[in-house]
Amino acid sequence: MCGGLSVTRLRRLPRMGSEGRLGGDLSPGTNPFIFLLRYSAAKVTAENRNEQRSHCRLLSQAARNMVIQEDAILHSEDSLRKMSIITTHLQYQQEAIQKNVEHSKNLQDQLKHLMKQ
């Protein structure tokens, strides 16, 4: 028995080759402890590979989100620039309307004055 595993149960575990990959054989003369260490190393390596893939996916998603945020910022800047131009035009129009109102009042006063004569 090796840590609760018999040699028979160890032989049922996935096989691992000499380079630390699954697929090797466990001959009857192989030390079960060495096999278990190799198997554990292969399992940890596979888990690390999966974690790296997961981290890569997260980084990719973060990069995509960053691009979306940059696009939103650029769109907002463009919208603010356009609103600034519109505001300036509206201010000119407001000034022109105020001048026209004053001019209209002056004309009304002149008409009233002429009507009295």
N, C-alpha and C. Protein backbone atom coordinates (compact mmCIF):
# COMPACT_ATOMS: atom_id res chain seq x y z
N MET A 1 0.85 -1.19 0.00
CA MET A 1 0.00 0.00 0.00
C MET A 1 0.89 1.25 0.00
N CYS A 2 0.43 2.24 -0.69
CA CYS A 2 1.19 3.49 -0.80
C CYS A 2 0.24 4.64 -0.49
N GLY A 3 0.23 5.14 0.71
CA GLY A 3 -0.65 6.24 1.07
C GLY A 3 -2.11 5.89 0.87
N GLY A 4 -2.49 4.67 1.18
CA GLY A 4 -3.89 4.26 1.02
C GLY A 4 -4.16 3.66 -0.35
N LEU A 5 -3.17 3.64 -1.26
CA LEU A 5 -3.37 3.06 -2.58
C LEU A 5 -2.55 1.78 -2.69
N SER A 6 -3.18 0.76 -3.15
CA SER A 6 -2.45 -0.49 -3.37
C SER A 6 -1.79 -0.42 -4.74
N VAL A 7 -0.85 -1.28 -4.99
CA VAL A 7 -0.17 -1.32 -6.28
C VAL A 7 -1.19 -1.61 -7.38
N THR A 8 -2.17 -2.45 -7.08
CA THR A 8 -3.21 -2.77 -8.06
C THR A 8 -4.00 -1.51 -8.41
N ARG A 9 -4.36 -0.71 -7.40
CA ARG A 9 -5.11 0.53 -7.66
C ARG A 9 -4.24 1.54 -8.39
N LEU A 10 -2.95 1.56 -8.07
CA LEU A 10 -2.04 2.46 -8.78
C LEU A 10 -1.96 2.11 -10.25
N ARG A 11 -1.99 0.82 -10.56
CA ARG A 11 -1.90 0.39 -11.96
C ARG A 11 -3.14 0.80 -12.74
N ARG A 12 -4.26 1.04 -12.04
CA ARG A 12 -5.49 1.46 -12.73
C ARG A 12 -5.48 2.97 -13.04
N LEU A 13 -4.59 3.72 -12.40
CA LEU A 13 -4.51 5.15 -12.67
C LEU A 13 -4.03 5.37 -14.10
N PRO A 14 -4.32 6.54 -14.71
CA PRO A 14 -3.84 6.79 -16.06
C PRO A 14 -2.33 6.64 -16.13
N ARG A 15 -1.86 6.10 -17.25
CA ARG A 15 -0.43 5.84 -17.43
C ARG A 15 0.30 7.12 -17.80
N MET A 16 1.58 7.17 -17.44
CA MET A 16 2.38 8.36 -17.66
C MET A 16 3.73 7.95 -18.22
N GLY A 17 4.19 8.68 -19.25
CA GLY A 17 5.47 8.37 -19.88
C GLY A 17 6.65 8.93 -19.10
N SER A 18 7.85 8.67 -19.60
CA SER A 18 9.05 9.08 -18.89
C SER A 18 9.22 10.59 -18.89
N GLU A 19 8.63 11.31 -19.85
CA GLU A 19 8.79 12.76 -19.87
C GLU A 19 7.71 13.46 -19.06
N GLY A 20 7.02 12.74 -18.22
CA GLY A 20 6.04 13.34 -17.32
C GLY A 20 4.66 13.50 -17.93
N ARG A 21 4.41 12.88 -19.05
CA ARG A 21 3.09 12.95 -19.66
C ARG A 21 2.36 11.65 -19.42
N LEU A 22 1.04 11.77 -19.41
CA LEU A 22 0.26 10.55 -19.24
C LEU A 22 0.45 9.67 -20.46
N GLY A 23 0.42 8.37 -20.28
CA GLY A 23 0.54 7.45 -21.40
C GLY A 23 1.67 6.45 -21.24
N GLY A 24 2.49 6.54 -20.20
CA GLY A 24 3.58 5.59 -19.99
C GLY A 24 3.06 4.30 -19.39
N ASP A 25 3.93 3.40 -19.08
CA ASP A 25 3.45 2.15 -18.49
C ASP A 25 4.00 2.00 -17.08
N LEU A 26 3.35 1.17 -16.32
CA LEU A 26 3.78 0.86 -14.96
C LEU A 26 4.04 -0.64 -14.93
N SER A 27 5.28 -0.95 -15.11
CA SER A 27 5.63 -2.37 -15.08
C SER A 27 5.63 -2.84 -13.63
N PRO A 28 5.52 -4.16 -13.43
CA PRO A 28 5.46 -4.67 -12.06
C PRO A 28 6.67 -4.26 -11.22
N GLY A 29 7.82 -3.97 -11.84
CA GLY A 29 9.00 -3.60 -11.07
C GLY A 29 9.08 -2.12 -10.73
N THR A 30 8.18 -1.31 -11.25
CA THR A 30 8.23 0.13 -11.00
C THR A 30 7.80 0.42 -9.57
N ASN A 31 8.55 1.28 -8.93
CA ASN A 31 8.24 1.66 -7.55
C ASN A 31 6.94 2.48 -7.56
N PRO A 32 5.93 2.04 -6.81
CA PRO A 32 4.66 2.76 -6.79
C PRO A 32 4.79 4.20 -6.31
N PHE A 33 5.73 4.48 -5.42
CA PHE A 33 5.93 5.84 -4.93
C PHE A 33 6.42 6.75 -6.05
N ILE A 34 7.35 6.24 -6.86
CA ILE A 34 7.87 7.01 -7.99
C ILE A 34 6.74 7.28 -8.98
N PHE A 35 5.95 6.24 -9.25
CA PHE A 35 4.82 6.41 -10.16
C PHE A 35 3.86 7.47 -9.63
N LEU A 36 3.56 7.40 -8.35
CA LEU A 36 2.64 8.35 -7.75
C LEU A 36 3.19 9.77 -7.84
N LEU A 37 4.51 9.92 -7.62
CA LEU A 37 5.13 11.24 -7.74
C LEU A 37 5.04 11.74 -9.18
N ARG A 38 5.32 10.85 -10.14
CA ARG A 38 5.25 11.24 -11.55
C ARG A 38 3.80 11.59 -11.92
N TYR A 39 2.88 10.78 -11.45
CA TYR A 39 1.47 11.03 -11.75
C TYR A 39 1.03 12.37 -11.15
N SER A 40 1.44 12.62 -9.91
CA SER A 40 1.08 13.89 -9.25
C SER A 40 1.68 15.06 -10.01
N ALA A 41 2.93 14.92 -10.46
CA ALA A 41 3.58 16.00 -11.20
C ALA A 41 2.83 16.27 -12.51
N ALA A 42 2.43 15.21 -13.19
CA ALA A 42 1.69 15.37 -14.44
C ALA A 42 0.34 16.04 -14.19
N LYS A 43 -0.30 15.65 -13.10
CA LYS A 43 -1.60 16.22 -12.77
C LYS A 43 -1.46 17.71 -12.44
N VAL A 44 -0.43 18.06 -11.65
CA VAL A 44 -0.19 19.46 -11.30
C VAL A 44 0.13 20.26 -12.56
N THR A 45 0.93 19.68 -13.46
CA THR A 45 1.26 20.35 -14.72
C THR A 45 0.01 20.61 -15.54
N ALA A 46 -0.87 19.63 -15.61
CA ALA A 46 -2.13 19.80 -16.36
C ALA A 46 -3.00 20.87 -15.71
N GLU A 47 -3.05 20.89 -14.39
CA GLU A 47 -3.84 21.89 -13.69
C GLU A 47 -3.27 23.29 -13.95
N ASN A 48 -1.93 23.41 -13.92
CA ASN A 48 -1.29 24.70 -14.20
C ASN A 48 -1.60 25.16 -15.62
N ARG A 49 -1.57 24.21 -16.56
CA ARG A 49 -1.89 24.54 -17.96
C ARG A 49 -3.32 25.06 -18.05
N ASN A 50 -4.23 24.39 -17.34
CA ASN A 50 -5.63 24.84 -17.35
C ASN A 50 -5.77 26.22 -16.72
N GLU A 51 -5.04 26.46 -15.63
CA GLU A 51 -5.08 27.77 -14.98
C GLU A 51 -4.53 28.85 -15.91
N GLN A 52 -3.46 28.52 -16.64
CA GLN A 52 -2.89 29.48 -17.58
C GLN A 52 -3.89 29.82 -18.67
N ARG A 53 -4.59 28.80 -19.18
CA ARG A 53 -5.62 29.05 -20.20
C ARG A 53 -6.71 29.95 -19.64
N SER A 54 -7.08 29.67 -18.39
CA SER A 54 -8.12 30.47 -17.76
C SER A 54 -7.66 31.93 -17.60
N HIS A 55 -6.40 32.10 -17.17
CA HIS A 55 -5.86 33.45 -17.03
C HIS A 55 -5.79 34.15 -18.39
N CYS A 56 -5.42 33.42 -19.43
CA CYS A 56 -5.36 34.00 -20.78
C CYS A 56 -6.75 34.44 -21.22
N ARG A 57 -7.75 33.62 -20.92
CA ARG A 57 -9.13 34.01 -21.28
C ARG A 57 -9.53 35.28 -20.54
N LEU A 58 -9.19 35.34 -19.25
CA LEU A 58 -9.53 36.54 -18.46
C LEU A 58 -8.82 37.77 -19.01
N LEU A 59 -7.53 37.61 -19.36
CA LEU A 59 -6.79 38.74 -19.91
C LEU A 59 -7.37 39.18 -21.25
N SER A 60 -7.77 38.22 -22.07
CA SER A 60 -8.38 38.55 -23.36
C SER A 60 -9.67 39.32 -23.15
N GLN A 61 -10.48 38.85 -22.22
CA GLN A 61 -11.74 39.54 -21.94
C GLN A 61 -11.47 40.94 -21.40
N ALA A 62 -10.47 41.07 -20.53
CA ALA A 62 -10.13 42.40 -19.99
C ALA A 62 -9.67 43.33 -21.12
N ALA A 63 -8.88 42.80 -22.06
CA ALA A 63 -8.43 43.61 -23.20
C ALA A 63 -9.62 44.04 -24.05
N ARG A 64 -10.55 43.11 -24.30
CA ARG A 64 -11.76 43.46 -25.08
C ARG A 64 -12.55 44.54 -24.35
N ASN A 65 -12.71 44.39 -23.04
CA ASN A 65 -13.46 45.38 -22.27
C ASN A 65 -12.78 46.75 -22.33
N MET A 66 -11.44 46.73 -22.29
CA MET A 66 -10.69 47.98 -22.35
C MET A 66 -10.90 48.68 -23.69
N VAL A 67 -10.89 47.92 -24.77
CA VAL A 67 -11.13 48.50 -26.10
C VAL A 67 -12.54 49.09 -26.17
N ILE A 68 -13.51 48.38 -25.61
CA ILE A 68 -14.89 48.88 -25.59
C ILE A 68 -14.96 50.19 -24.81
N GLN A 69 -14.26 50.23 -23.66
CA GLN A 69 -14.25 51.46 -22.85
C GLN A 69 -13.58 52.61 -23.60
N GLU A 70 -12.47 52.32 -24.29
CA GLU A 70 -11.80 53.36 -25.07
C GLU A 70 -12.72 53.90 -26.15
N ASP A 71 -13.44 53.00 -26.83
CA ASP A 71 -14.39 53.44 -27.87
C ASP A 71 -15.48 54.30 -27.26
N ALA A 72 -15.96 53.91 -26.10
CA ALA A 72 -17.01 54.69 -25.43
C ALA A 72 -16.49 56.08 -25.05
N ILE A 73 -15.25 56.14 -24.58
CA ILE A 73 -14.65 57.44 -24.21
C ILE A 73 -14.50 58.32 -25.45
N LEU A 74 -14.00 57.73 -26.54
CA LEU A 74 -13.84 58.50 -27.78
C LEU A 74 -15.19 59.01 -28.28
N HIS A 75 -16.20 58.14 -28.20
CA HIS A 75 -17.54 58.54 -28.63
C HIS A 75 -18.06 59.68 -27.74
N SER A 76 -17.82 59.58 -26.44
CA SER A 76 -18.26 60.62 -25.51
C SER A 76 -17.55 61.94 -25.80
N GLU A 77 -16.23 61.87 -26.06
CA GLU A 77 -15.48 63.09 -26.39
C GLU A 77 -16.04 63.74 -27.64
N ASP A 78 -16.35 62.92 -28.65
CA ASP A 78 -16.91 63.44 -29.90
C ASP A 78 -18.27 64.08 -29.64
N SER A 79 -19.09 63.43 -28.83
CA SER A 79 -20.41 63.98 -28.49
C SER A 79 -20.28 65.30 -27.74
N LEU A 80 -19.34 65.37 -26.81
CA LEU A 80 -19.13 66.62 -26.06
C LEU A 80 -18.68 67.75 -26.98
N ARG A 81 -17.80 67.43 -27.93
CA ARG A 81 -17.33 68.43 -28.89
C ARG A 81 -18.51 68.95 -29.72
N LYS A 82 -19.36 68.04 -30.19
CA LYS A 82 -20.53 68.44 -30.98
C LYS A 82 -21.50 69.27 -30.14
N MET A 83 -21.71 68.87 -28.87
CA MET A 83 -22.61 69.64 -28.01
C MET A 83 -22.05 71.04 -27.75
N SER A 84 -20.74 71.16 -27.65
CA SER A 84 -20.12 72.46 -27.45
C SER A 84 -20.38 73.37 -28.65
N ILE A 85 -20.25 72.81 -29.85
CA ILE A 85 -20.52 73.58 -31.08
C ILE A 85 -21.99 74.01 -31.12
N ILE A 86 -22.89 73.09 -30.79
CA ILE A 86 -24.33 73.40 -30.79
C ILE A 86 -24.63 74.49 -29.76
N THR A 87 -24.01 74.41 -28.58
CA THR A 87 -24.23 75.41 -27.53
C THR A 87 -23.80 76.79 -28.02
N THR A 88 -22.64 76.84 -28.68
CA THR A 88 -22.16 78.12 -29.21
C THR A 88 -23.15 78.68 -30.22
N HIS A 89 -23.64 77.84 -31.13
CA HIS A 89 -24.63 78.29 -32.12
C HIS A 89 -25.91 78.78 -31.44
N LEU A 90 -26.36 78.06 -30.42
CA LEU A 90 -27.57 78.48 -29.71
C LEU A 90 -27.36 79.82 -29.01
N GLN A 91 -26.17 80.06 -28.47
CA GLN A 91 -25.89 81.34 -27.82
C GLN A 91 -25.95 82.48 -28.84
N TYR A 92 -25.37 82.26 -30.04
CA TYR A 92 -25.45 83.28 -31.09
C TYR A 92 -26.90 83.54 -31.48
N GLN A 93 -27.69 82.48 -31.61
CA GLN A 93 -29.10 82.65 -31.97
C GLN A 93 -29.86 83.40 -30.88
N GLN A 94 -29.55 83.08 -29.62
CA GLN A 94 -30.21 83.77 -28.51
C GLN A 94 -29.88 85.26 -28.54
N GLU A 95 -28.62 85.58 -28.77
CA GLU A 95 -28.23 87.00 -28.86
C GLU A 95 -28.94 87.69 -30.01
N ALA A 96 -29.03 87.01 -31.15
CA ALA A 96 -29.70 87.59 -32.32
C ALA A 96 -31.18 87.82 -32.02
N ILE A 97 -31.83 86.88 -31.33
CA ILE A 97 -33.24 87.03 -30.97
C ILE A 97 -33.42 88.21 -30.01
N GLN A 98 -32.53 88.34 -29.04
CA GLN A 98 -32.62 89.46 -28.09
C GLN A 98 -32.48 90.80 -28.81
N LYS A 99 -31.54 90.87 -29.77
CA LYS A 99 -31.36 92.10 -30.53
C LYS A 99 -32.61 92.41 -31.35
N ASN A 100 -33.20 91.32 -31.94
CA ASN A 100 -34.42 91.52 -32.73
C ASN A 100 -35.57 91.98 -31.85
N VAL A 101 -35.68 91.47 -30.64
CA VAL A 101 -36.74 91.88 -29.72
C VAL A 101 -36.56 93.36 -29.38
N GLU A 102 -35.32 93.77 -29.08
CA GLU A 102 -35.07 95.19 -28.77
C GLU A 102 -35.39 96.07 -29.98
N HIS A 103 -34.97 95.61 -31.15
CA HIS A 103 -35.24 96.37 -32.37
C HIS A 103 -36.75 96.46 -32.61
N SER A 104 -37.46 95.37 -32.34
CA SER A 104 -38.92 95.35 -32.50
C SER A 104 -39.57 96.35 -31.55
N LYS A 105 -39.09 96.40 -30.31
CA LYS A 105 -39.64 97.36 -29.34
C LYS A 105 -39.40 98.79 -29.80
N ASN A 106 -38.19 99.03 -30.31
CA ASN A 106 -37.89 100.38 -30.81
C ASN A 106 -38.82 100.74 -31.97
N LEU A 107 -39.06 99.80 -32.87
CA LEU A 107 -39.96 100.07 -34.00
C LEU A 107 -41.39 100.32 -33.52
N GLN A 108 -41.83 99.56 -32.50
CA GLN A 108 -43.18 99.76 -31.96
C GLN A 108 -43.28 101.16 -31.35
N ASP A 109 -42.22 101.55 -30.61
CA ASP A 109 -42.23 102.89 -30.00
C ASP A 109 -42.28 103.97 -31.09
N GLN A 110 -41.51 103.77 -32.16
CA GLN A 110 -41.51 104.75 -33.25
C GLN A 110 -42.88 104.82 -33.92
N LEU A 111 -43.52 103.65 -34.11
CA LEU A 111 -44.86 103.62 -34.69
C LEU A 111 -45.87 104.34 -33.82
N LYS A 112 -45.80 104.09 -32.52
CA LYS A 112 -46.71 104.75 -31.57
C LYS A 112 -46.51 106.27 -31.65
N HIS A 113 -45.25 106.70 -31.69
CA HIS A 113 -44.93 108.11 -31.74
C HIS A 113 -45.46 108.74 -33.03
N LEU A 114 -45.33 108.01 -34.15
CA LEU A 114 -45.82 108.52 -35.41
C LEU A 114 -47.35 108.56 -35.45
N MET A 115 -47.99 107.61 -34.82
CA MET A 115 -49.45 107.53 -34.80
C MET A 115 -50.02 108.71 -33.98
N LYS A 116 -49.27 109.14 -32.98
CA LYS A 116 -49.75 110.25 -32.13
C LYS A 116 -49.67 111.56 -32.90
N GLN A 117 -48.81 111.67 -33.85
CA GLN A 117 -48.66 112.94 -34.55
C GLN A 117 -49.70 113.15 -35.53
